[in-house]
Tab-separated table of C-alpha atoms and ligand atoms in Angstrom:
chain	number	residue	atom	x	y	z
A	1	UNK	CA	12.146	29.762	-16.842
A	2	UNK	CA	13.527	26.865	-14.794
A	3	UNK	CA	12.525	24.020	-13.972
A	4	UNK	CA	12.358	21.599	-10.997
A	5	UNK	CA	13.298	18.081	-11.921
A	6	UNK	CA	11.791	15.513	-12.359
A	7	UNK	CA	8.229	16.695	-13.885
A	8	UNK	CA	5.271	14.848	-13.094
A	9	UNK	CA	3.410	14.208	-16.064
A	10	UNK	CA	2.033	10.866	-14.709
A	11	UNK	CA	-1.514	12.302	-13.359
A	12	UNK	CA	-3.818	9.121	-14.914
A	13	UNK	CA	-1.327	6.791	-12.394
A	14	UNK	CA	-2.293	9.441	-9.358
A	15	UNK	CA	-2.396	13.099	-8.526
A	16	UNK	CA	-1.012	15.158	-5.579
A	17	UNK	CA	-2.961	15.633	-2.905
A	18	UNK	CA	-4.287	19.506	-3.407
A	19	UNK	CA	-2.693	21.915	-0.746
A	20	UNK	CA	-6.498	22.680	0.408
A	21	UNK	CA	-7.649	19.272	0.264
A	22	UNK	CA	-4.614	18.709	2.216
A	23	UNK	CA	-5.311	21.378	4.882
A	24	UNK	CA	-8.837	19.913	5.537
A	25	UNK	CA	-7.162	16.145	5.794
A	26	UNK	CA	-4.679	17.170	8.449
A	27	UNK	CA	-7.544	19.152	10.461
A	28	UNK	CA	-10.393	16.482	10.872
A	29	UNK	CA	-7.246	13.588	11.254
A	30	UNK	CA	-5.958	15.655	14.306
A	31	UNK	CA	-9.263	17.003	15.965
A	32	UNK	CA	-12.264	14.890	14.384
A	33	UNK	CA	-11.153	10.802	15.923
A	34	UNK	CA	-14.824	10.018	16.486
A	35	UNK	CA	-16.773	7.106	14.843
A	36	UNK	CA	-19.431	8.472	12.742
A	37	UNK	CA	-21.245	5.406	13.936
A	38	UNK	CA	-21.480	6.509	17.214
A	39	UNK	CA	-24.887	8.070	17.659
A	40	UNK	CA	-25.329	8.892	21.200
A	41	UNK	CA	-22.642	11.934	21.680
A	42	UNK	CA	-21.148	14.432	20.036
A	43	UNK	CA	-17.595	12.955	19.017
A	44	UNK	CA	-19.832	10.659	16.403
A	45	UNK	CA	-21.622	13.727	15.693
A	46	UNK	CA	-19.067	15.468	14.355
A	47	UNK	CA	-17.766	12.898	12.411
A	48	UNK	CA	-20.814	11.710	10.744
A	49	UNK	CA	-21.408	15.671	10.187
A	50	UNK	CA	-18.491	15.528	7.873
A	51	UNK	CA	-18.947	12.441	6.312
A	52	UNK	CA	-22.643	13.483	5.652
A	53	UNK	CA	-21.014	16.638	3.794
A	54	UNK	CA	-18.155	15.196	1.730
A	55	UNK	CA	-21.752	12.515	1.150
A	56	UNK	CA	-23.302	15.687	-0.992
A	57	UNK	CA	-20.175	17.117	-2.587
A	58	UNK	CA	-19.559	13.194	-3.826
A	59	UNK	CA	-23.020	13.043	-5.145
A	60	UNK	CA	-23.079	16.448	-6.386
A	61	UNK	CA	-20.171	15.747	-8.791
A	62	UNK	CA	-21.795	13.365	-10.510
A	63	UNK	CA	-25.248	14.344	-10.362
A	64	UNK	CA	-26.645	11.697	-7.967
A	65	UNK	CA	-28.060	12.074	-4.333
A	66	UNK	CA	-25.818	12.041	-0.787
A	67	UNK	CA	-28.212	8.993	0.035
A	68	UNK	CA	-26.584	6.828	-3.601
A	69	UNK	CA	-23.102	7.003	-2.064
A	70	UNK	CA	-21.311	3.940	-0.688
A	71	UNK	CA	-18.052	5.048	0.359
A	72	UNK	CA	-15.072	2.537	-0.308
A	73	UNK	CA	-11.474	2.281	-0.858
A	74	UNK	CA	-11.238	3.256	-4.000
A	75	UNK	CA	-12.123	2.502	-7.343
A	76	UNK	CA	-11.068	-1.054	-7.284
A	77	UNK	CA	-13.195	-1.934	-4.171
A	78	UNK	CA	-15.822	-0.069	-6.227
A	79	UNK	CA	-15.940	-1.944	-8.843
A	80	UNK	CA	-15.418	-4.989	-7.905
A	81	UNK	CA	-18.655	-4.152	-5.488
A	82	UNK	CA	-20.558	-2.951	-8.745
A	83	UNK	CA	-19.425	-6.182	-10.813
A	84	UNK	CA	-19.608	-9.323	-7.803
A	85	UNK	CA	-22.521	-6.949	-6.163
A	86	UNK	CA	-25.068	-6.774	-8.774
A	87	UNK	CA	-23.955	-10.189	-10.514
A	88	UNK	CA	-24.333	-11.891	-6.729
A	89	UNK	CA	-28.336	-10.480	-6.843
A	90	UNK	CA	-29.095	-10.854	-9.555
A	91	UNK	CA	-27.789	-14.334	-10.602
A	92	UNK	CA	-31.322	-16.041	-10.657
A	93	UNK	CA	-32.501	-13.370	-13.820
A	94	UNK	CA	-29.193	-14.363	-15.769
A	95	UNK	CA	-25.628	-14.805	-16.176
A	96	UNK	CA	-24.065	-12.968	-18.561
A	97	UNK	CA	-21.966	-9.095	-18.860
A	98	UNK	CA	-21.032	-7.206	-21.468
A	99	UNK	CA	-17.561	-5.260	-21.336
A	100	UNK	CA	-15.071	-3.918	-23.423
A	101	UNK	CA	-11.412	-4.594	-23.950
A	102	UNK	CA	-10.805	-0.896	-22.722
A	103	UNK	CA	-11.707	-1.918	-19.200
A	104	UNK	CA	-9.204	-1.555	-16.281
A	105	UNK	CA	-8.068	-4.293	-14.121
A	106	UNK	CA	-10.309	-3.372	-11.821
A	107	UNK	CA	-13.599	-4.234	-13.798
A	108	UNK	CA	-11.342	-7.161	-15.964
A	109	UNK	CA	-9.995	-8.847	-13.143
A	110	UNK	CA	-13.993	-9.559	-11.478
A	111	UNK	CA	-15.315	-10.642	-15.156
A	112	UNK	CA	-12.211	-12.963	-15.204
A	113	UNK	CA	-13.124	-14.210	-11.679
A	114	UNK	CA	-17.052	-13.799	-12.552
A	115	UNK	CA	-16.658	-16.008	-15.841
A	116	UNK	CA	-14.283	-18.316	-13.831
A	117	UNK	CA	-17.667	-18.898	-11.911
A	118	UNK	CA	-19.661	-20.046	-15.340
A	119	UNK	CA	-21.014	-16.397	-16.427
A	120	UNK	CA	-20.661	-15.630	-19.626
A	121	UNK	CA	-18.857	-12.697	-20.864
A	122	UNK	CA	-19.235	-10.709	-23.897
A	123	UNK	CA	-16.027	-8.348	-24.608
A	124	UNK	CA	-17.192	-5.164	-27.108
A	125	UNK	CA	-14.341	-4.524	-28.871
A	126	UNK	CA	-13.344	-0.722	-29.108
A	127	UNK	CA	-12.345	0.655	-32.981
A	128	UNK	CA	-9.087	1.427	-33.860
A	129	UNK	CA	-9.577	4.954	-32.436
A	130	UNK	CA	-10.396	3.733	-28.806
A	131	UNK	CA	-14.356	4.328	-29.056
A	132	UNK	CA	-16.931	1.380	-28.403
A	133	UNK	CA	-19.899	1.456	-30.929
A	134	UNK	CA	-23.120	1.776	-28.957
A	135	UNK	CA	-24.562	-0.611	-31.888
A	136	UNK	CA	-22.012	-3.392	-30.361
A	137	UNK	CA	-22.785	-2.696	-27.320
A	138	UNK	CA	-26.766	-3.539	-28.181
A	139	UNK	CA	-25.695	-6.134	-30.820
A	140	UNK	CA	-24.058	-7.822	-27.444
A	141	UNK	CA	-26.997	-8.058	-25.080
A	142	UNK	CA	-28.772	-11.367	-24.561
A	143	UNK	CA	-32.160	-12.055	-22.699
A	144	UNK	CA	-29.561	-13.426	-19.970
A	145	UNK	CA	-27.489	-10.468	-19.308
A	146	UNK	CA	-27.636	-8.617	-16.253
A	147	UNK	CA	-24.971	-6.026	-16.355
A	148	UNK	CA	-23.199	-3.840	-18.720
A	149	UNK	CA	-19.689	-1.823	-17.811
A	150	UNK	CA	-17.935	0.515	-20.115
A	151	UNK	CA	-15.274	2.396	-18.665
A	152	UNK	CA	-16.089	6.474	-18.826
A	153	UNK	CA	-12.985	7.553	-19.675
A	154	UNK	CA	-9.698	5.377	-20.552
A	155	UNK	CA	-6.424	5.333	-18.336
A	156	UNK	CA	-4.000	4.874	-20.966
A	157	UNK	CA	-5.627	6.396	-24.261
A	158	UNK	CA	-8.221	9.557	-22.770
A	159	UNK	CA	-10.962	8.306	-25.066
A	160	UNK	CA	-14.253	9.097	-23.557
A	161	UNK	CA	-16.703	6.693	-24.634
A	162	UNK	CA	-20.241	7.270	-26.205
A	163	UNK	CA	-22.052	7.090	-22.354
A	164	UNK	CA	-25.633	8.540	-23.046
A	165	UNK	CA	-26.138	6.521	-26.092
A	166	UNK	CA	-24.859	3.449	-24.157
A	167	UNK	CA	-27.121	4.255	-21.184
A	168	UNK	CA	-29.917	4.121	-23.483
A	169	UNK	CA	-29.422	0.994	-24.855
A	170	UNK	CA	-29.344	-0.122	-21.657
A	171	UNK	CA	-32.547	1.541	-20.339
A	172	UNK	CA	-34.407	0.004	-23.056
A	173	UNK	CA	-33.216	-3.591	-22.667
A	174	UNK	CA	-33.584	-3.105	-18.811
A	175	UNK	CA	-30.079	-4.096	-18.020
A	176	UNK	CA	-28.210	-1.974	-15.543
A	177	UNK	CA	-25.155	0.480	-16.472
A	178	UNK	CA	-21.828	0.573	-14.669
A	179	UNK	CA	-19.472	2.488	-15.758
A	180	UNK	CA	-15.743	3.136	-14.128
A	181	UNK	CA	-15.645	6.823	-13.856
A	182	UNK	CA	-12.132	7.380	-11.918
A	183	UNK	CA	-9.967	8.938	-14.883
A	184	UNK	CA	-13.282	11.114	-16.121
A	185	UNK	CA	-14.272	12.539	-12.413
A	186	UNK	CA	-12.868	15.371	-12.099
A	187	UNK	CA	-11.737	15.804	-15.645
A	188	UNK	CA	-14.847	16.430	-17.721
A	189	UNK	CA	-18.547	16.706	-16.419
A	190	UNK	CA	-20.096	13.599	-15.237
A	191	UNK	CA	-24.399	13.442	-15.057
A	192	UNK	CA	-25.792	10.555	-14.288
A	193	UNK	CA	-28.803	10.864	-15.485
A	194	UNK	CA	-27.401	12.311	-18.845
A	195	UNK	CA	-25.584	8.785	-19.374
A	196	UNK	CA	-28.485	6.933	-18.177
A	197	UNK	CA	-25.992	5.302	-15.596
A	198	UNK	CA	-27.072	3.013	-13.070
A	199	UNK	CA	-23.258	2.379	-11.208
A	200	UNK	CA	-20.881	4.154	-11.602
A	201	UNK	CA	-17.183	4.130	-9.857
A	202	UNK	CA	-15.268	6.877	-8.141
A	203	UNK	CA	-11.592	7.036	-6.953
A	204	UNK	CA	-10.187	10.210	-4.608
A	205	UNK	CA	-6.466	10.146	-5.687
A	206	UNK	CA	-7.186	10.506	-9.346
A	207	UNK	CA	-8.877	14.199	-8.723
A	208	UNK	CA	-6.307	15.656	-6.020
A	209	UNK	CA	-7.797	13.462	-3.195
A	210	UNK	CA	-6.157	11.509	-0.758
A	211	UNK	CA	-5.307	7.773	-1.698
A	212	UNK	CA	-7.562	5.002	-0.080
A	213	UNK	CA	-10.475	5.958	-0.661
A	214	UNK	CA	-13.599	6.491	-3.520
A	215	UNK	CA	-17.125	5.413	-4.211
A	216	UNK	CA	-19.342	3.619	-5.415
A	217	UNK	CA	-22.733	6.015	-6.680
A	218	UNK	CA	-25.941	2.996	-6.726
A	219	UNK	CA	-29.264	4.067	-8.299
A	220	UNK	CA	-31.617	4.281	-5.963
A	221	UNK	CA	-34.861	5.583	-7.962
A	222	UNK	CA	-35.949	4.307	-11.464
A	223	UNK	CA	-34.679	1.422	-11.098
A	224	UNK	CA	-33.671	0.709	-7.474
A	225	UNK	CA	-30.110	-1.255	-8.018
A	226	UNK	CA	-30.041	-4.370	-6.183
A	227	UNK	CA	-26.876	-5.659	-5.221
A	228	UNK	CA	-24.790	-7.590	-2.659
A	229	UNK	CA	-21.681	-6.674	-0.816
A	230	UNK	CA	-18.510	-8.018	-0.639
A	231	UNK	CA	-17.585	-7.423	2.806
A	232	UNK	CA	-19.329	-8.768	5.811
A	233	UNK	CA	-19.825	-6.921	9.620
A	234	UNK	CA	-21.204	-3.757	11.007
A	235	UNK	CA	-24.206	-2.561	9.298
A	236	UNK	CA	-22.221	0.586	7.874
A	237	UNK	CA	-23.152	2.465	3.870
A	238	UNK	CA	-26.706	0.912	4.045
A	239	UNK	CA	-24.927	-2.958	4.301
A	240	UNK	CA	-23.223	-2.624	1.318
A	241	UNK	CA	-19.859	-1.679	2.786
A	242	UNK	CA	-19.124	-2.260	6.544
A	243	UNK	CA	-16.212	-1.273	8.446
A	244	UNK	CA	-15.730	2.236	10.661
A	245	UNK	CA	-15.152	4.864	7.775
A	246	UNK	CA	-12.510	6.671	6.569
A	247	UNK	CA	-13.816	9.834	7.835
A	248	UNK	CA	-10.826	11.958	7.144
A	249	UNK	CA	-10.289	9.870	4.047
A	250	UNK	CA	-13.853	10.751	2.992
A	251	UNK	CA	-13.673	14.474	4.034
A	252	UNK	CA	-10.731	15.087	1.839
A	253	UNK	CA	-12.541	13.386	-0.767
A	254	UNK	CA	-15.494	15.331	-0.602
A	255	UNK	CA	-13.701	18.913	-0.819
A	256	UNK	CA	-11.793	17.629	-3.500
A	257	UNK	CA	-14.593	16.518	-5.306
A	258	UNK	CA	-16.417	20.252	-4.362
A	259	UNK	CA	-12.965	22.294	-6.147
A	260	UNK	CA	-13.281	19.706	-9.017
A	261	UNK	CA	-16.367	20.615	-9.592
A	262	UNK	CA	-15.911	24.207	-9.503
A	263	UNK	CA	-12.251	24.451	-11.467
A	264	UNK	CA	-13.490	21.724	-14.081
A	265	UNK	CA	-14.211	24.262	-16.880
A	266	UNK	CA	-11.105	26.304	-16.283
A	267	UNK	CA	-8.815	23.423	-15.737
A	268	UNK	CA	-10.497	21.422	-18.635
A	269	UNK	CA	-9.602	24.856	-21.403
A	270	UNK	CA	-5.969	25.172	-19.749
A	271	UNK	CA	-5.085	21.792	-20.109
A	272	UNK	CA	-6.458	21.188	-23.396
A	273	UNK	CA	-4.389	24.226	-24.811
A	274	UNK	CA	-1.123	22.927	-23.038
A	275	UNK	CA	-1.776	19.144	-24.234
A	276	UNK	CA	-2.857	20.233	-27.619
A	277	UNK	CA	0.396	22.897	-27.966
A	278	UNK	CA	2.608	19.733	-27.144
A	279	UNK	CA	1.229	17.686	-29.695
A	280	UNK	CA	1.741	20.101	-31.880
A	281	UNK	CA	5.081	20.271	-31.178
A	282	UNK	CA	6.350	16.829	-30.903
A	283	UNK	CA	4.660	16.101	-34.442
A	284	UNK	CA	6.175	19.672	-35.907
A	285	UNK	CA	9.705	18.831	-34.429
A	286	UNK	CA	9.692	14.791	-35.174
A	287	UNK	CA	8.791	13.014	-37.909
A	288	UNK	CA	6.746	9.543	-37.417
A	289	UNK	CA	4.447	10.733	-34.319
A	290	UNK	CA	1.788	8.288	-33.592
A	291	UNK	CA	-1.064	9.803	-31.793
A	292	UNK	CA	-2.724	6.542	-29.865
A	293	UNK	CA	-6.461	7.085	-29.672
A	294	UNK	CA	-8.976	9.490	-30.885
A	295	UNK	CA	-8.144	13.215	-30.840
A	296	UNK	CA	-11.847	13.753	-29.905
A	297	UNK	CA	-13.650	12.711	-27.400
A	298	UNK	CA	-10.572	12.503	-25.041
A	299	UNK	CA	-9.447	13.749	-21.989
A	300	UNK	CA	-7.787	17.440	-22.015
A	301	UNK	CA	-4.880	16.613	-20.073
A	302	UNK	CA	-4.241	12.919	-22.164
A	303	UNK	CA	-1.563	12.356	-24.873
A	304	UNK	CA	-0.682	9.014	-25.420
A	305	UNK	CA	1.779	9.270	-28.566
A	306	UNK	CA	4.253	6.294	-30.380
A	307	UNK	CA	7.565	6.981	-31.755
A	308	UNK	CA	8.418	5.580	-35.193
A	309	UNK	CA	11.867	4.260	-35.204
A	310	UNK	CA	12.808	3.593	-31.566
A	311	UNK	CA	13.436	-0.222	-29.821
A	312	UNK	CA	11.044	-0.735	-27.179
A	313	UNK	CA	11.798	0.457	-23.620
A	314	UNK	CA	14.659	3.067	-24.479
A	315	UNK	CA	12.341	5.923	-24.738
A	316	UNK	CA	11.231	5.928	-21.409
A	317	UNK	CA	14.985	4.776	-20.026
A	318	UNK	CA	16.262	7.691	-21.782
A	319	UNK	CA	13.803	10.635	-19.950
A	320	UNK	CA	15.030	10.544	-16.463
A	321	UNK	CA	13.827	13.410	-15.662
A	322	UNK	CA	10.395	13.211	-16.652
A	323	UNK	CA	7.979	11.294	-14.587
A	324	UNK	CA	5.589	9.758	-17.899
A	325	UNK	CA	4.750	6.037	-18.007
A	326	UNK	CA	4.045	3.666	-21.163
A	327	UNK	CA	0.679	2.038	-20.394
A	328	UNK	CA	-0.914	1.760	-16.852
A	329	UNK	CA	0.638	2.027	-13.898
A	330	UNK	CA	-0.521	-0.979	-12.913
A	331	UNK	CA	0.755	-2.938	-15.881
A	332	UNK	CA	4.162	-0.553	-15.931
A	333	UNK	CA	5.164	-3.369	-13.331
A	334	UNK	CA	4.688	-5.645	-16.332
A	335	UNK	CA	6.520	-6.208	-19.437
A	336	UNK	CA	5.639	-6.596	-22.683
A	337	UNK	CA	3.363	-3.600	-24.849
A	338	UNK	CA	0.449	-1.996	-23.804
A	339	UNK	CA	-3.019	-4.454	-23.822
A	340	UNK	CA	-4.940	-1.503	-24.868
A	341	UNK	CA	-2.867	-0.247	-27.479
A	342	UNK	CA	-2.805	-3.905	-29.306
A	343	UNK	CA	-6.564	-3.698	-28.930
A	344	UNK	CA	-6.570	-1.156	-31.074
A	345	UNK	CA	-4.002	-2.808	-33.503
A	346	UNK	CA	-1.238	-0.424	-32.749
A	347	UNK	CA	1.688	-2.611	-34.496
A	348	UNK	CA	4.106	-3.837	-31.350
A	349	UNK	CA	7.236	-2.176	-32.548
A	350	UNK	CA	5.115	1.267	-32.519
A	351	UNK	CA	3.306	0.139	-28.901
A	352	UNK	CA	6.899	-0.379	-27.421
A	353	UNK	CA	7.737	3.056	-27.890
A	354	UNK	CA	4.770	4.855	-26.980
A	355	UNK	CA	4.686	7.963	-23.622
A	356	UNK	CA	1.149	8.189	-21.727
A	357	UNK	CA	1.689	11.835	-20.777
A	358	UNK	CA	-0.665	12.681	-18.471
A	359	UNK	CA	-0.829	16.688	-17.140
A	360	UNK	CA	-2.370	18.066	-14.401
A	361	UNK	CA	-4.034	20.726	-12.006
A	362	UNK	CA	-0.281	21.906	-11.162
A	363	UNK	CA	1.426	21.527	-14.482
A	364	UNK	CA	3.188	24.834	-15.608
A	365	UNK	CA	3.780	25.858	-19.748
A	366	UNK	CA	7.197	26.270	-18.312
A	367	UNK	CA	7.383	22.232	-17.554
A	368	UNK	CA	5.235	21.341	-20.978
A	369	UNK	CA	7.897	23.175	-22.643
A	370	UNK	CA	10.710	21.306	-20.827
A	371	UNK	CA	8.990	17.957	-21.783
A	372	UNK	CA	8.768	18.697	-25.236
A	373	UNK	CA	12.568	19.773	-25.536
A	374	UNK	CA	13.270	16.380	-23.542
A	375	UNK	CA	11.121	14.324	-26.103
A	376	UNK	CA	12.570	15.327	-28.925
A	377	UNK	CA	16.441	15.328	-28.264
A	378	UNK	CA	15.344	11.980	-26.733
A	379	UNK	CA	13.859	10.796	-29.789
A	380	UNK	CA	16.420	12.526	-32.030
A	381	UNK	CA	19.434	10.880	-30.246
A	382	UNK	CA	17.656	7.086	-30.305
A	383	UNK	CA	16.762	7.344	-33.544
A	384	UNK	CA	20.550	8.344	-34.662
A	385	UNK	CA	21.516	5.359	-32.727
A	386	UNK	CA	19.482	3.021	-34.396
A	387	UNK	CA	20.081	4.252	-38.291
B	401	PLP	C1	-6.974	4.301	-10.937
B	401	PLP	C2	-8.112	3.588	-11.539
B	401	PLP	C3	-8.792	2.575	-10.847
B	401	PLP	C4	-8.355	2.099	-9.495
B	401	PLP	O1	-8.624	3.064	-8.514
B	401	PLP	P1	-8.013	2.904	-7.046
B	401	PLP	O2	-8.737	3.961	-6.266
B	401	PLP	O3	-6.562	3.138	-7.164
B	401	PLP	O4	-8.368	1.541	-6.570
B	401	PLP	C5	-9.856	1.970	-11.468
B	401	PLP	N1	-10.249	2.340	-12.684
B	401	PLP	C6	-9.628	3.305	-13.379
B	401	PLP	C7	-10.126	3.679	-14.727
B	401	PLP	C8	-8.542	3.958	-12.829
B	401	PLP	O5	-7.922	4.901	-13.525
């Protein structure tokens, strides 16, 4: 079978927008211009009609209520709300967070600014596998802390962290749970109530949504999350995030959201067979293949894998026709190895020449096959180089 060139096998960085989330975009962005704010005719009505919708499928992804959802623009916004928000309210009880060193930017780059400001911060560090201890996690709490965040699932590695057992650590120190949910949504089931959550994060582009635009899900019962926005105006998402909304934006989100939810357990099976069959391969074909991160719990779609044997940056110079990243796509702008993967004491030489493979909704055995031929004559050739 052929094979259209190049293959994108970078879904953790972002995923195409699906074809019927698409469809819906197009249609309320050329017919539905109202402001959803606008409660006295019927071009409002129809937009807040459609943001109240995409509301429930939001919430009904993760288990939570319409009423719990503050749309944003995306994951970042959310959790930098969830991190300055409840740290803002809730300064006078304490000043201190517990995180791991698994967290994205997008949670690190507040707890830099946050302990910057005098909190203190208490990094958990993840085992060699990629999984945080729930023990460290309540060995880390102090009388003084005020938050926890542990990402859900992790955006180089897959690993999908202990959440229910970290929940209820939480719970029973009453200290409230965030957790950055935009690589699991989508991916594997997410119940908030299940992981004792009281934040969590959301992004639309990461499950076949537009880009621009996510959520932040806030408690609202048992307890009743307190915290402050970032963002100061019209009284829009309860005060916590003003600003017209994104009401296409949030439409598209919400049917993507509503076919996540319903091709989960099919997509989930398909994908683990495909990402399991190229392991499989690689490690039959090659000698010296690193798999970074637990085998179990991860995400079906995740291979993050090292190369024994190559200088660092060739591998990915020398797969031009595959679109696969090494590390974030954020930090891909960077040099130097991945953080995460010297968290978990992956020796440099090895982090160098690691792939993040990421596949997705529309990736075809015919492509996984093309990849893995790719890979390996890749490999092969470098490693004759080098001897
Ligand atoms: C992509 C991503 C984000 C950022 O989401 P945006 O919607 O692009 O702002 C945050 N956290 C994780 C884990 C991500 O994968």
């Amino acid at each position: 079978m052929t094979v259209r060139t190049p293959v994108y096998l970078d879904h953790h960085a972002t995923t195409p927008v699906d074809p019927r989330v698409l469809d819906l975009l197009a249609r309320v962005q050329r017919q539905v211009f109202g402001n959803p704010s606008s409660a006295n005719h019927a071009f409002g009505w129809s937009a807040a009609r459609l943001v109240d919708r995409a509301r429930e499928q939001v919430a009904a992804l993760v288990g939570g209520t319409a009423r719990e959802i503050v749309f944003t623009s995306g994951a970042t916004e959310a959790d930098n709300l969830a991190l300055l928000g409840v740290a803002e309210a809730h300064a006078d009880r304490g000043r201190h967070l517990v995180a791991t060193n698994l967290e994205h930017e997008a949670v690190a780059g507040p707890l830099r600014i946050l302990a910057e400001r005098g909190w203190g911060v208490t990094s958990v560090a993840a085992d060699r596998d990629g999984l945080v201890a729930p023990e460290d996690v309540a060995a880390a709490l102090r009388p003084d802390t005020v938050l926890v965040s542990v990402i859900a699932a992790q955006n180089e590695i897959g690993t999908i962290q202990p959440l229910a057992r970290i929940g209820r650590i939480c719970k029973e120190a009453q200290v409230l749970f965030h957790t950055d949910a935009a690589q699991a949504a989508g991916r594997i089931p997410i119940d908030v109530a299940a992981w004792g959550a009281d934040l969590l994060s959301l992004s639309a582009h990461k499950l076949y949504g537009p880009k621009g635009v996510g959520a932040l899900w806030v408690r609202r019962r048992d307890p009743r999350v307190v915290l402050k926005p970032l963002l100061h105006g019209g009284g829009q998402e309860r005060d916590l995030r003003p600003g017209t909304l994104n009401v296409p934006g949030i439409a598209a989100f919400g049917e993507a959201c509503r076919l996540a939810a319903e091709e989960l357990p099919a997509d989930a099976q398909r994908l683990r067979e495909l990402r399991d069959g190229l392991l499989a391969r690689l490690q039959g074909e090659l000698k010296g293949v690193h798999l970074n991160g637990a085998c179990e719990p991860r995400l079906p779609g995740n291979l993050n894998v090292s190369f024994a044997g190559i200088r660092g940056g060739r591998l990915l110079g020398a797969l031009t026709t595959l679109a696969v990243s090494a590390g974030s796509a954020c930090a891909s702008a960077k040099s130097g190895p991945s953080a995460v993967l010297k968290a978990l004491g992956v020796p440099d030489d090895l982090a160098a020449a690691s792939l993040r493979i990421g596949l997705g909704r529309g990736t075809t055995a015919a492509e996984v096959d093309y990849a893995a031929a790719r890979i390996i004559a890749a490999v092969t050739k470098l490693r004759a180089e080098e001897a």
